[in-house]
Structure formats: C-alpha cells, structure tokens
CSV table of C-alpha atoms in Angstrom, one decimal:
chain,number,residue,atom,x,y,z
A,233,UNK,CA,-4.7,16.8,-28.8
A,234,UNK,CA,-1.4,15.2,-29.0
A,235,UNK,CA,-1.5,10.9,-28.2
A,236,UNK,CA,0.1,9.5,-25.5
A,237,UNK,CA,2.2,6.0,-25.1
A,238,UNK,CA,3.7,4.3,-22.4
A,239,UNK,CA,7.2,3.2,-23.0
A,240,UNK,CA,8.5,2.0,-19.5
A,241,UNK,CA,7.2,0.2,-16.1
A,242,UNK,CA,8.2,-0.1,-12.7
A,243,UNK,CA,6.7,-2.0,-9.7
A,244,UNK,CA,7.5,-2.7,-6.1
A,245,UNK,CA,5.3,-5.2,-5.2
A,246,UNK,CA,4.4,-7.7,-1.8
A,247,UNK,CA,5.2,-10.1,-4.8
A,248,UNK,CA,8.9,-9.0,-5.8
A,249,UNK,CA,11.3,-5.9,-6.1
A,250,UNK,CA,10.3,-5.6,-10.1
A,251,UNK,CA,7.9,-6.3,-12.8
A,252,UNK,CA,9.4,-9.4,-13.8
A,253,UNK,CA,8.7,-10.7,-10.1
A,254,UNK,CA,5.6,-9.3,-9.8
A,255,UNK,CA,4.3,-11.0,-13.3
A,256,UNK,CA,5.5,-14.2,-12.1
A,257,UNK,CA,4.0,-14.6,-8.8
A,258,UNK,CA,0.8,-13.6,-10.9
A,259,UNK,CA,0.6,-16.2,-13.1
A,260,UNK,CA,2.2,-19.0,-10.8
A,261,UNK,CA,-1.0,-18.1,-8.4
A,262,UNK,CA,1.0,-16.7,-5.4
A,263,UNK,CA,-0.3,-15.2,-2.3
A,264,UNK,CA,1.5,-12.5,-0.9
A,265,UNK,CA,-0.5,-12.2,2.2
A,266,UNK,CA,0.6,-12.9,5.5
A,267,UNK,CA,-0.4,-13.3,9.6
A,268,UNK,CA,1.2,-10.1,10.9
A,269,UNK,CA,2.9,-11.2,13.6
A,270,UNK,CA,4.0,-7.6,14.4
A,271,UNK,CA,0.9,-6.7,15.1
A,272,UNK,CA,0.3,-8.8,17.6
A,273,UNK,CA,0.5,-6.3,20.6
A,274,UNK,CA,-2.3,-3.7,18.6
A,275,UNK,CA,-6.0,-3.9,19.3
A,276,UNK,CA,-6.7,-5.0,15.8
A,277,UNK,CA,-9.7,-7.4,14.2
A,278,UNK,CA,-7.6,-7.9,11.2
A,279,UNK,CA,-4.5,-9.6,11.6
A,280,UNK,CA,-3.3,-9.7,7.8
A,281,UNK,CA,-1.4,-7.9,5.2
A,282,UNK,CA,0.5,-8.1,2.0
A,283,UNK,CA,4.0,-6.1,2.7
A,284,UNK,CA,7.0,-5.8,0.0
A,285,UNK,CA,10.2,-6.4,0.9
A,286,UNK,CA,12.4,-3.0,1.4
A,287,UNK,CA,16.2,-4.2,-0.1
A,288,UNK,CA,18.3,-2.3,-1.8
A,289,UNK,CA,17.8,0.8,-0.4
A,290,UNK,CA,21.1,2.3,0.2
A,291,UNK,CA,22.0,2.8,-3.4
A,292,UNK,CA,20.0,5.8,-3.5
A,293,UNK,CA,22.4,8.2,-1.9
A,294,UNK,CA,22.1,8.8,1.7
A,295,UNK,CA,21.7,12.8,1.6
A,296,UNK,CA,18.3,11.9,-0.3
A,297,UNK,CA,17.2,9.2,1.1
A,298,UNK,CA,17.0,10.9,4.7
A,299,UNK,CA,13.7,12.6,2.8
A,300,UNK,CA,12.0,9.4,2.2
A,301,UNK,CA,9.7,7.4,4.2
A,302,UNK,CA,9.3,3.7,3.2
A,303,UNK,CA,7.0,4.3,0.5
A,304,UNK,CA,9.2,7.2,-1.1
A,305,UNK,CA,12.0,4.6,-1.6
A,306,UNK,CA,9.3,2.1,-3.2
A,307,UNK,CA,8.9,4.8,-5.8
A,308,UNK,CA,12.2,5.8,-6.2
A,309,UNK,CA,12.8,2.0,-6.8
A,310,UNK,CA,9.9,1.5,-9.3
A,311,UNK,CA,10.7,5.1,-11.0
A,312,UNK,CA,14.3,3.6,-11.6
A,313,UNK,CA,13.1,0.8,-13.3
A,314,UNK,CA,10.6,2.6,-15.1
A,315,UNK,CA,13.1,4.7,-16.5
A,316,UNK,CA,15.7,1.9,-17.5
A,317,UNK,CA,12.6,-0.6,-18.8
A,318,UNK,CA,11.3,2.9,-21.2
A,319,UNK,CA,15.2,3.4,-22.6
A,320,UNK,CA,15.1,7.1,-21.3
A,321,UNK,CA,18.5,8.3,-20.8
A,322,UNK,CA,17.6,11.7,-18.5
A,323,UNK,CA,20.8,12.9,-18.8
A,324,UNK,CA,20.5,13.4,-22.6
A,325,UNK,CA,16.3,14.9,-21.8
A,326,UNK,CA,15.2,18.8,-21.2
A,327,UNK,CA,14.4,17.8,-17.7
A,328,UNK,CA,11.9,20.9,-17.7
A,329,UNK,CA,9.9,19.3,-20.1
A,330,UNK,CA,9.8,16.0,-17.8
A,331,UNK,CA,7.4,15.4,-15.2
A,332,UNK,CA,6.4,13.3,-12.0
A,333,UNK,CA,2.9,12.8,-11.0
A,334,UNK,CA,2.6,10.2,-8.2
A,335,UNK,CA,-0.1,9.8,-5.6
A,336,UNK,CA,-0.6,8.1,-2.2
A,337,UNK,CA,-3.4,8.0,0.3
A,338,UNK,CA,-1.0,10.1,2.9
A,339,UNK,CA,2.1,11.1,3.5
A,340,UNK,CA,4.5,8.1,5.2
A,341,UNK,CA,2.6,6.1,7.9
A,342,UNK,CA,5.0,5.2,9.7
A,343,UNK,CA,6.7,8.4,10.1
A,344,UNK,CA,3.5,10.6,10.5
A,345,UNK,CA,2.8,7.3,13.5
A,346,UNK,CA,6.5,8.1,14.7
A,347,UNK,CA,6.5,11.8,14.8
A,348,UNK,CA,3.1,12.0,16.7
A,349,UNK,CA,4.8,9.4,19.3
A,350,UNK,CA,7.1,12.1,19.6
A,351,UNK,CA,5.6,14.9,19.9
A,352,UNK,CA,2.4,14.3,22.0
A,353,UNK,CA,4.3,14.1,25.4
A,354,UNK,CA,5.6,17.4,25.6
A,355,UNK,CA,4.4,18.9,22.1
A,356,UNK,CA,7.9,20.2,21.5
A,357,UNK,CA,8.4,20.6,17.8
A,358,UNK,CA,11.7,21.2,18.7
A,359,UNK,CA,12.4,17.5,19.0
A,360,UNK,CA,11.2,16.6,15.7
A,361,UNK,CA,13.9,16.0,12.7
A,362,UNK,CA,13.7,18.0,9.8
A,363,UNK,CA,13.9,15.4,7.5
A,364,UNK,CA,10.9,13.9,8.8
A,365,UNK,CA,8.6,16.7,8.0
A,366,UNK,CA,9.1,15.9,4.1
A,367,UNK,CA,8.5,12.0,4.6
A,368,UNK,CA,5.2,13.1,5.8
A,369,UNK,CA,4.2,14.9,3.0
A,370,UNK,CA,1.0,13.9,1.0
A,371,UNK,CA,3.5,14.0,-2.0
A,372,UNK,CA,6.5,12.7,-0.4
A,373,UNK,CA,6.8,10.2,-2.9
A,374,UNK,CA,6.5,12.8,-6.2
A,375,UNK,CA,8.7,15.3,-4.2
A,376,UNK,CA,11.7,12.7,-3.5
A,377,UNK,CA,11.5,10.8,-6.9
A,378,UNK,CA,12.2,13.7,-8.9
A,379,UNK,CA,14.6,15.2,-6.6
A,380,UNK,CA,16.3,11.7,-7.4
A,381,UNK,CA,15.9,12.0,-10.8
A,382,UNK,CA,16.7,15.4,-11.3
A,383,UNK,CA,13.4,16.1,-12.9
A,384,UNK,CA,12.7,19.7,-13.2
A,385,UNK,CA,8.8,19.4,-14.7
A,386,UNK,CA,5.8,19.7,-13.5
A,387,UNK,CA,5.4,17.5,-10.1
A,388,UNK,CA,2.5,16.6,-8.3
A,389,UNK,CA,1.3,14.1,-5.1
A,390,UNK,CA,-2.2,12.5,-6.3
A,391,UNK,CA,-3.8,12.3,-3.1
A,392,UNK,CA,-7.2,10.4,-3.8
A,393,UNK,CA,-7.0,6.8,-1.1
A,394,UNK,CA,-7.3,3.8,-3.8
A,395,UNK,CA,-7.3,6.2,-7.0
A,396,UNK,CA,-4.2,7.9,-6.0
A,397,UNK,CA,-2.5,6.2,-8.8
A,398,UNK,CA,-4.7,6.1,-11.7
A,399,UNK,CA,-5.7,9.9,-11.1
A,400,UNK,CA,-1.9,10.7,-11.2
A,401,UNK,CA,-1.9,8.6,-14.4
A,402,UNK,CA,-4.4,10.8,-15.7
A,403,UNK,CA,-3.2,14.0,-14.7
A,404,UNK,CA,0.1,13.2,-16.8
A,405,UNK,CA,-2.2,11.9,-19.7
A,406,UNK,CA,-3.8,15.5,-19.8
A,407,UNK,CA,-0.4,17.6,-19.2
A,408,UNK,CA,1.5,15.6,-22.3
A,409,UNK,CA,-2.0,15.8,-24.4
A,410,UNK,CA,-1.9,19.6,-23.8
A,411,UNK,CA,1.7,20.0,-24.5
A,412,UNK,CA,2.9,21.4,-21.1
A,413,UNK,CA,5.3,18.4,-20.9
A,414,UNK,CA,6.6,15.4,-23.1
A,415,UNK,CA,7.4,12.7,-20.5
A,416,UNK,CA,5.7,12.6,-17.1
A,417,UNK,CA,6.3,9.5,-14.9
A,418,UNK,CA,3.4,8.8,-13.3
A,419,UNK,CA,1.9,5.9,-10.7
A,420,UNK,CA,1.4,5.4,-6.7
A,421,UNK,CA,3.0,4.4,-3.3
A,422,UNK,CA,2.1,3.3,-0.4
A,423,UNK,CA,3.2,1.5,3.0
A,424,UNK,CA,1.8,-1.1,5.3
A,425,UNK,CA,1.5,-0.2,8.8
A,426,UNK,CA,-0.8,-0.9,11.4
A,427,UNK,CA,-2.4,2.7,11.4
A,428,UNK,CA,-3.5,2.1,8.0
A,429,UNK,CA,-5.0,-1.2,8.7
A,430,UNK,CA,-6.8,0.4,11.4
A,431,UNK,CA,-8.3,3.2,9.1
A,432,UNK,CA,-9.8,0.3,7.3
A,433,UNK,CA,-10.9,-1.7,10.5
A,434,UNK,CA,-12.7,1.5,12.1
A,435,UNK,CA,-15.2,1.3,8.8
A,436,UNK,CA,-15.4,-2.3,9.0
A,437,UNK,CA,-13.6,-3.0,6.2
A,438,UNK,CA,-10.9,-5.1,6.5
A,439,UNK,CA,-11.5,-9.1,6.4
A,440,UNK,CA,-11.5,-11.1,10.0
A,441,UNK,CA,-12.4,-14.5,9.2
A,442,UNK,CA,-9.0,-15.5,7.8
A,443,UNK,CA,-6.6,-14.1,10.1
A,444,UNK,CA,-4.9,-18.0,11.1
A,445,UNK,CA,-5.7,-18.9,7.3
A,446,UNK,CA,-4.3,-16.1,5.7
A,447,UNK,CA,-3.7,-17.2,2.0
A,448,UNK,CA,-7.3,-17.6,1.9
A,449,UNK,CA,-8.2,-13.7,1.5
A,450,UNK,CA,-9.1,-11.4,0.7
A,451,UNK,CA,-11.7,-13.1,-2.1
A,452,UNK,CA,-12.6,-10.3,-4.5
A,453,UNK,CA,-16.6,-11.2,-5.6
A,454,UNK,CA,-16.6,-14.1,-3.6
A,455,UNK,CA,-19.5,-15.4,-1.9
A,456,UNK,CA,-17.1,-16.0,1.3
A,457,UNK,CA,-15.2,-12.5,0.8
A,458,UNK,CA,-15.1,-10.5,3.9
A,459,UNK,CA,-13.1,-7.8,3.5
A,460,UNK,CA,-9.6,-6.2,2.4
A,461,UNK,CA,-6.3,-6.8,3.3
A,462,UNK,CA,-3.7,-4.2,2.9
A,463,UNK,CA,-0.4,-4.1,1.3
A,464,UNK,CA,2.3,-2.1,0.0
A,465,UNK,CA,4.5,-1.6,-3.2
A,466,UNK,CA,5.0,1.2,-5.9
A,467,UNK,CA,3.6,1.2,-9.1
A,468,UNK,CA,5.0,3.7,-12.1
A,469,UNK,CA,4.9,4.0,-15.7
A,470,UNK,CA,6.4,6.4,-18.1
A,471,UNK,CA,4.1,8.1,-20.0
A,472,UNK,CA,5.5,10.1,-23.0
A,473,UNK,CA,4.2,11.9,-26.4
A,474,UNK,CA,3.6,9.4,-28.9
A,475,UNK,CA,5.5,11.0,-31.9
A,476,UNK,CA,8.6,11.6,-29.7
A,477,UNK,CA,8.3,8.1,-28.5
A,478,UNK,CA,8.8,6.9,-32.3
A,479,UNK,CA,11.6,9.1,-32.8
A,480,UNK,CA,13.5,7.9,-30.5
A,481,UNK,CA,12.7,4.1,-31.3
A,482,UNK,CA,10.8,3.8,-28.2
A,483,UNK,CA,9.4,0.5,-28.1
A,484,UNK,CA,5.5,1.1,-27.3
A,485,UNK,CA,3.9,-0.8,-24.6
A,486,UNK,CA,0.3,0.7,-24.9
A,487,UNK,CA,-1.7,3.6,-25.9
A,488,UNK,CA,-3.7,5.8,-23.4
A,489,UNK,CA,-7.0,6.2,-24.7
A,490,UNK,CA,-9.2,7.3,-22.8
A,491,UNK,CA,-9.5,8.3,-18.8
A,492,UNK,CA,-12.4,9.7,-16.4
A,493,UNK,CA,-12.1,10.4,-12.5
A,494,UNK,CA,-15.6,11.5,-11.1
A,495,UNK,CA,-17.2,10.9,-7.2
A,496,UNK,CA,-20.7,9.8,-6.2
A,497,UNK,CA,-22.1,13.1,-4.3
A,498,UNK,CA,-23.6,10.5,-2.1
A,499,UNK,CA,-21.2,9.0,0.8
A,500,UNK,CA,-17.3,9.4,1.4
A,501,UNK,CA,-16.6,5.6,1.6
A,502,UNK,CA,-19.6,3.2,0.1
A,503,UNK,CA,-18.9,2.6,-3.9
A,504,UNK,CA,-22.1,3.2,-6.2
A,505,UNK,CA,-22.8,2.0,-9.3
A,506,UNK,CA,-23.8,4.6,-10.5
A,507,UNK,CA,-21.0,6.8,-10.4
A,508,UNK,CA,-19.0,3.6,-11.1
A,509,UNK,CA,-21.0,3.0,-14.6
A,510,UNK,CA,-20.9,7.2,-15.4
A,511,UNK,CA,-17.3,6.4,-14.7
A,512,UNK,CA,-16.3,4.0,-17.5
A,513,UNK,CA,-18.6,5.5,-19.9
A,514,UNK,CA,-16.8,8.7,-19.7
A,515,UNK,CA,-13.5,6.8,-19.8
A,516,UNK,CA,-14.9,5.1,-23.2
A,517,UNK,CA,-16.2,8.2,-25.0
A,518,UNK,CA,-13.2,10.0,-24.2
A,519,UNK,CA,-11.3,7.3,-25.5
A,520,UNK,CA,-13.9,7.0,-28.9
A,521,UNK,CA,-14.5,3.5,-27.7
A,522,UNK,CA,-17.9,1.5,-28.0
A,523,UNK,CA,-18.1,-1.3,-25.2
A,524,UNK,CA,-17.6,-4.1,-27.3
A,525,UNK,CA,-14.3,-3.1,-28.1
A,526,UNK,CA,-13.0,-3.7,-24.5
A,527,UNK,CA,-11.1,-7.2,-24.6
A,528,UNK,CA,-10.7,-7.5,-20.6
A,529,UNK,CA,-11.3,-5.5,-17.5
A,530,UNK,CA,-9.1,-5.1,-14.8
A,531,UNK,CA,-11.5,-5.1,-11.6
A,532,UNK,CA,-10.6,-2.6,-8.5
A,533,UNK,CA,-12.8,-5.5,-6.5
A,534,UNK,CA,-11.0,-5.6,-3.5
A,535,UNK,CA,-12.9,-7.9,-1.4
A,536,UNK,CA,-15.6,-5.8,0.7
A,537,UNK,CA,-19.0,-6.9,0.9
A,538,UNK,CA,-20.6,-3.8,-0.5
A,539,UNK,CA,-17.7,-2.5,-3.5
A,540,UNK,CA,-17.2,-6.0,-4.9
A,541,UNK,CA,-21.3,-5.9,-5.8
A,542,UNK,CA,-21.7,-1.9,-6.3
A,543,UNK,CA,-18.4,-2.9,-9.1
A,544,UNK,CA,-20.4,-6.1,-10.6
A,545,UNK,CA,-23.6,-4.1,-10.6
A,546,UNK,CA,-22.0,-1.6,-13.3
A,547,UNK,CA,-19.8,-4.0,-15.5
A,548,UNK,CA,-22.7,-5.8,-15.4
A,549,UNK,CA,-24.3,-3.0,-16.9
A,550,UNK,CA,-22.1,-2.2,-19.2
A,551,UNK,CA,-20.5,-5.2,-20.8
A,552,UNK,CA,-23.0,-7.8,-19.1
A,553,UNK,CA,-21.0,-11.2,-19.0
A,554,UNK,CA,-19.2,-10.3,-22.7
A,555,UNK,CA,-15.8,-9.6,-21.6
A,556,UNK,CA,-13.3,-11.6,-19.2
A,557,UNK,CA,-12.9,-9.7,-15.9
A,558,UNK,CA,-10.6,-10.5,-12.9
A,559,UNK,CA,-9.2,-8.8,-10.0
A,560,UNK,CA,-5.3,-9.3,-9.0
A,561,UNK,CA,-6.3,-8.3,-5.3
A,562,UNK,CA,-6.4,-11.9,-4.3
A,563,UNK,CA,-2.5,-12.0,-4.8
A,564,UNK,CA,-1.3,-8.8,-3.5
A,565,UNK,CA,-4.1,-7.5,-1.4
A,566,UNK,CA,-5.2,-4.0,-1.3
A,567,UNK,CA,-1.9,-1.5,-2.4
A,568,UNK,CA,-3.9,1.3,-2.0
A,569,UNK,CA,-3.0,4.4,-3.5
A,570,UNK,CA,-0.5,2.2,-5.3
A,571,UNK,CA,-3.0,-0.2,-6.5
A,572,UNK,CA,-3.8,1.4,-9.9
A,573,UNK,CA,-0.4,1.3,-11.4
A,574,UNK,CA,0.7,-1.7,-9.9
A,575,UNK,CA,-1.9,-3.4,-11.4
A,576,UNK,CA,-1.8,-1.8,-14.8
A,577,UNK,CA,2.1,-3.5,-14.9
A,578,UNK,CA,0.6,-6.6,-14.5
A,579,UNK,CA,-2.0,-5.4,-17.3
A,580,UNK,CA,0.7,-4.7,-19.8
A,581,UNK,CA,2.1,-7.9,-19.1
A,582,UNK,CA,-1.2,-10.1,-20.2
A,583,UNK,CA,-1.1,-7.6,-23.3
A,584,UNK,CA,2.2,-8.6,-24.0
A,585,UNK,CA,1.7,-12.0,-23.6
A,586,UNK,CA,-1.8,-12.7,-24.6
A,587,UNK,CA,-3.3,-14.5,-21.3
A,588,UNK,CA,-5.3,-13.0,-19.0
A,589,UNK,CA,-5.2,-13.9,-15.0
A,590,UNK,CA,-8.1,-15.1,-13.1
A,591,UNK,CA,-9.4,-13.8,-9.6
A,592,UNK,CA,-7.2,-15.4,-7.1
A,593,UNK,CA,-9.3,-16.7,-4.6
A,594,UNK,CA,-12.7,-16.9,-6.3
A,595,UNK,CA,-13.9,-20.1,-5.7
A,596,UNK,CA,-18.1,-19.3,-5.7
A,597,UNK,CA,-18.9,-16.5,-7.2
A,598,UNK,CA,-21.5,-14.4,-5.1
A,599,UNK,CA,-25.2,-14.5,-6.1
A,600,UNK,CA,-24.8,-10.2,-6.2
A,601,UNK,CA,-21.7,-10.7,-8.5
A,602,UNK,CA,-22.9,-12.2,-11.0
A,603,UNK,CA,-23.7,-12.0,-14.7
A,604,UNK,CA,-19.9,-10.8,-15.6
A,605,UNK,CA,-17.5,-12.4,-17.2
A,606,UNK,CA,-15.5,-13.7,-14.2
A,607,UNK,CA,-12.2,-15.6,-15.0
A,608,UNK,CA,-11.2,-18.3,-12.4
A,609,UNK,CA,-8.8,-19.7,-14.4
A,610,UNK,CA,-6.0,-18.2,-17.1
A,611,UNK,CA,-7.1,-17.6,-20.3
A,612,UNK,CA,-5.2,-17.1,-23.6
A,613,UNK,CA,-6.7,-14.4,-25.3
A,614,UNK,CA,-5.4,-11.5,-27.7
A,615,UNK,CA,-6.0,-8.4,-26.1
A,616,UNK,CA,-5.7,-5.0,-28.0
A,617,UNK,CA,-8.0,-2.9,-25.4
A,618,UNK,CA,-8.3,-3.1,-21.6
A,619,UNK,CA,-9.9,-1.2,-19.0
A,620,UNK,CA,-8.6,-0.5,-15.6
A,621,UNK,CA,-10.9,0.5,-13.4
C-alpha cells in the first residue's frame, strides 16, 4: 500500500486561533479553563469549560457561512491554516482526487438546542430556517469545509464522541493508502455548550469539586482528579501520498504508520483495558512497530475516575514505565470529537522541537495510575515515534 505523510496543520483551540498559539500556551503551562458564568441560570453540577475564542469569522463569505454552526467555522478556520501551513495551492490540485474526512460527536449544539426551542411549542417545521438544518448535521463540519474549499473528493462526518477525530484520521490514512484519493484533510470539531456539558453531567462525568477554583482541573491520572471539563476548538491535518508529497517539495511533518479503531463489546461509556491494550497493539503491528520503538505517548486521560486508570492499566501493560507519557487535557480540557487532532498538532510540535510536555495538573499521581512513565515536568527528548491514543 502506498505511505502516507502529513504536510500541513491547523488548530482552533481554547488556547489560540492557530498552532503557533496553541503550542505556546502548551509549553508556557496555560490553563484554558474557565467558571462559566453563562451557565449560571442551568441546573448544572459542573460549572467549567475550556471555550475558543470565535474571531475572524466573516472572512469566510457570508452565503457559506449561513451553513455553519460554531464548530463548522472552527474547521473551516483550522482547514485554512492547514492548507496554507501544507503549501497546497487547491487551485492548481484535481480537487476530485482531494478529500475531507472530519468528525464530531453531533451536529452543532447550539443550533440543534436552538431549533428544538423552536420547534417544541407549536411543532411547526415551518418556522425553522433552512440553513439550520445543515448546521445540525452529524457532518456539518466535513460538509461546509469542503464546500469552502471547493473540494470535490471523497467527504465524510466521523461521528464516534472523543474518537471522532482520530477515526477520521484513519479513514483518510486507508482512502490515500488504497489510492481512491491523494490528499484528504482530515481532523475534528466541536462546540461548548451547556447541553453537552450536561451529556457528561447525566453520567457523572464531569468534575464538581473545582467549579470556584477552576484552573485546578481537570487532573488527568491524578489522585485528586474528579472528572472532565469540556472544551471546544478544531483540529486538522493534511494527509497526502508520500511520493507526491516529495514531488512537490512538501516539507514532511510525520509519517502515518500505523492506526486501529476497535470497541469493548462490554458497555457504551466505561473504557476497558482491554480493548484499550488490543487497541494499541493493532495500531503497532499495523504499523510494523515493536513497543520499544515508541518514544512518547500521547494520553486520551481526560480526568474521570474510571478512564484515567482503565488507560494506565494498558500502557502499563504495554510499555510499563519505559516511555514518557502525558496528557494535554489539563490545558485545554476535553475538545471532544476534536480532541484527537488537536492534540496530535501539539504532537508534531514536540517532534519538531524535541521536548515533550508534562500532564498539566498532575501533582500526585494516583495509586491506580501508576507504573507509567508519567511526565510532570518538560522533557528534552528526540522523538522519531509517538503514539496517540
């Protein structure tokens, strides 16, 4: 099968508007999360979240933009940069030979919240825009970033909660190594709202104990950790055929290995380590990678009481306390279906640079958590494979 590079990345995150920002508040430490003070009025037990800042949004012309919810625009933003960052020039491209694979948890939340408002009283679709039907969409975000683009390939919404965005990655590993396209842009959105906090609260989820301290959570594998905290951004990389890459002078940012996307069979919320550890070593083998090779892993660990542990429980397993491992949830909070890609920019980054970050936050390591290689401080280290899980 043919190998696949990424040349170009793009992030919206609670951090900043780009990479560049993003990176920065990384390594300088930053919280992003916040008292909502909006939420004030709605009966919820957590009272935190990491939102983005939504700026620049009228450069993307008004006829499209009436399609978009708030996380469509994050995308659109992050594809841009993507784009510019890779040195694609889509004008010049085959655009049926480029695609756009980018996942969310749902559609926009606050448009599916507003459009119920609506239509409840009298149920009078009638009274509904048009417009708002396609920001509601499960793949509002691929739908509107290729119409933006002009993208005539393959395009797909990832719909798959927190591994919206690494499955889409995935899916536009397989269509380039298969030769049904040469470029797919791939990643996640999502947006904060107070519906999608309450998802989280309903299942006991979210953390409660830091709502008047909030730059204290969440604490991914902490002994204190208590929970999640939502945020928002968009994550996207450009994923493109490695020969073509080099003709064109691309300048390569990583390799795709290897990939794997499996579920449990057991329960529709609760992690297990089991699946997690038949997981990454179907990711491995399909990348021909032993586990020694791995240099870092990138930690979903998002701060819950039972998927911090059922994650440790596996690394643990695999790569016992060998390699550094650290979760950038402690920053940015939970993005959700936006959380794989966002994070991987931050991965490329630390490849680029040769430092890894530590787990914001992780001040006591939890008894269940241990015997990894948790980082709680940055670490200069040369990093030629990493593992995002």
């Amino acid at each position: 099968m043919r190998r696949v590079v990424i040349t170009g990345v793009g992030a919206v995150s609670p951090l900043g508007l780009n990479v560049p920002e993003l990176v920065a508040g990384l390594s300088e430490g930053r919280s992003a999360v916040r008292r909502m003070a909006e939420w004030d009025e709605v009966p919820l037990r957590s009272r935190v979240g990491a939102p983005a800042v939504l700026q620049g949004e009228k450069a993307i012309p008004r006829q499209m933009r009436r399609t978009m919810s708030r996380l469509s625009i994050f995308a659109a933003q992050a594809a841009s940069e993507a784009v510019t960052h890779g040195g694609l020039v889509l004008a010049s491209e085959d655009v049926s030979r480029v695609g756009c694979l980018i996942g969310s948890t749902m559609g926009g939340a606050s448009a599916l919240h507003q459009t119920f408002r609506s239509l409840i009283p009298s149920w009078n679709t009638s009274e509904l825009s048009g417009t708002a039907f396609f920001q509601c969409l499960p793949n509002t975000a691929a739908i509107n970033v290729a119409q933006y683009l002009g993208l005539l390939g393959v395009v797909i919404g990832a719909s798959a909660a927190c591994s919206s965005a690494l499955q889409a990655i995935g899916g536009g590993l397989d269509l380039i190594r298969l030769g049904r396209q040469d470029v797919v842009l791939c990643g996640g959105a999502e947006e904060l709202h107070e519906t999608v906090t309450g998802s989280f609260d309903m299942l006991l989820a979210t953390s409660t104990a830091y709502n008047d301290d909030p730059q204290r959570t969440p604490r991914p594998f902490d002994a204190d950790r208590d929970g999640l905290v939502c945020g928002e951004g968009a994550g996207i990389v450009v994923l493109e055929e490695r020969e073509r890459a080099l003709g064109r002078g691309a300048r390569i940012l990583a390799e795709v290995c290897g990939y794997h996307t499996c579920t449990s069979g057991l329960h529709m919320s609760e992690s297990d380590r089991r699946s997690i550890t038949r997981c990454i070593g179907e990711a491995l083998r399909d990348a021909e990678l032993e586990p020694a090779q791995v240099d870092y892993v990138n930690a979903h660990a998002t701060g819950t009481r039972q998927g911090d542990v059922e994650e440790a429980a596996a690394l643990r397993e695999i790569f016992a306390d060998r390699v550094p491992v650290s979760s950038l949830k402690g920053c940015l909070g939970h993005t959700l279906g936006a959380s794989g890609a966002i994070e991987l920019a931050a991965c490329l980054a630390m490849m680029e640079r040769g430092v890894v970050l530590p787990t914001h936050n992780l001040e006591r390591p939890a008894p269940d958590c241990e015997g990894i290689g948790h980082l709680q401080r940055p670490e200069s280290r040369r990093l030629g494979v990493i593992l995002k899980n």
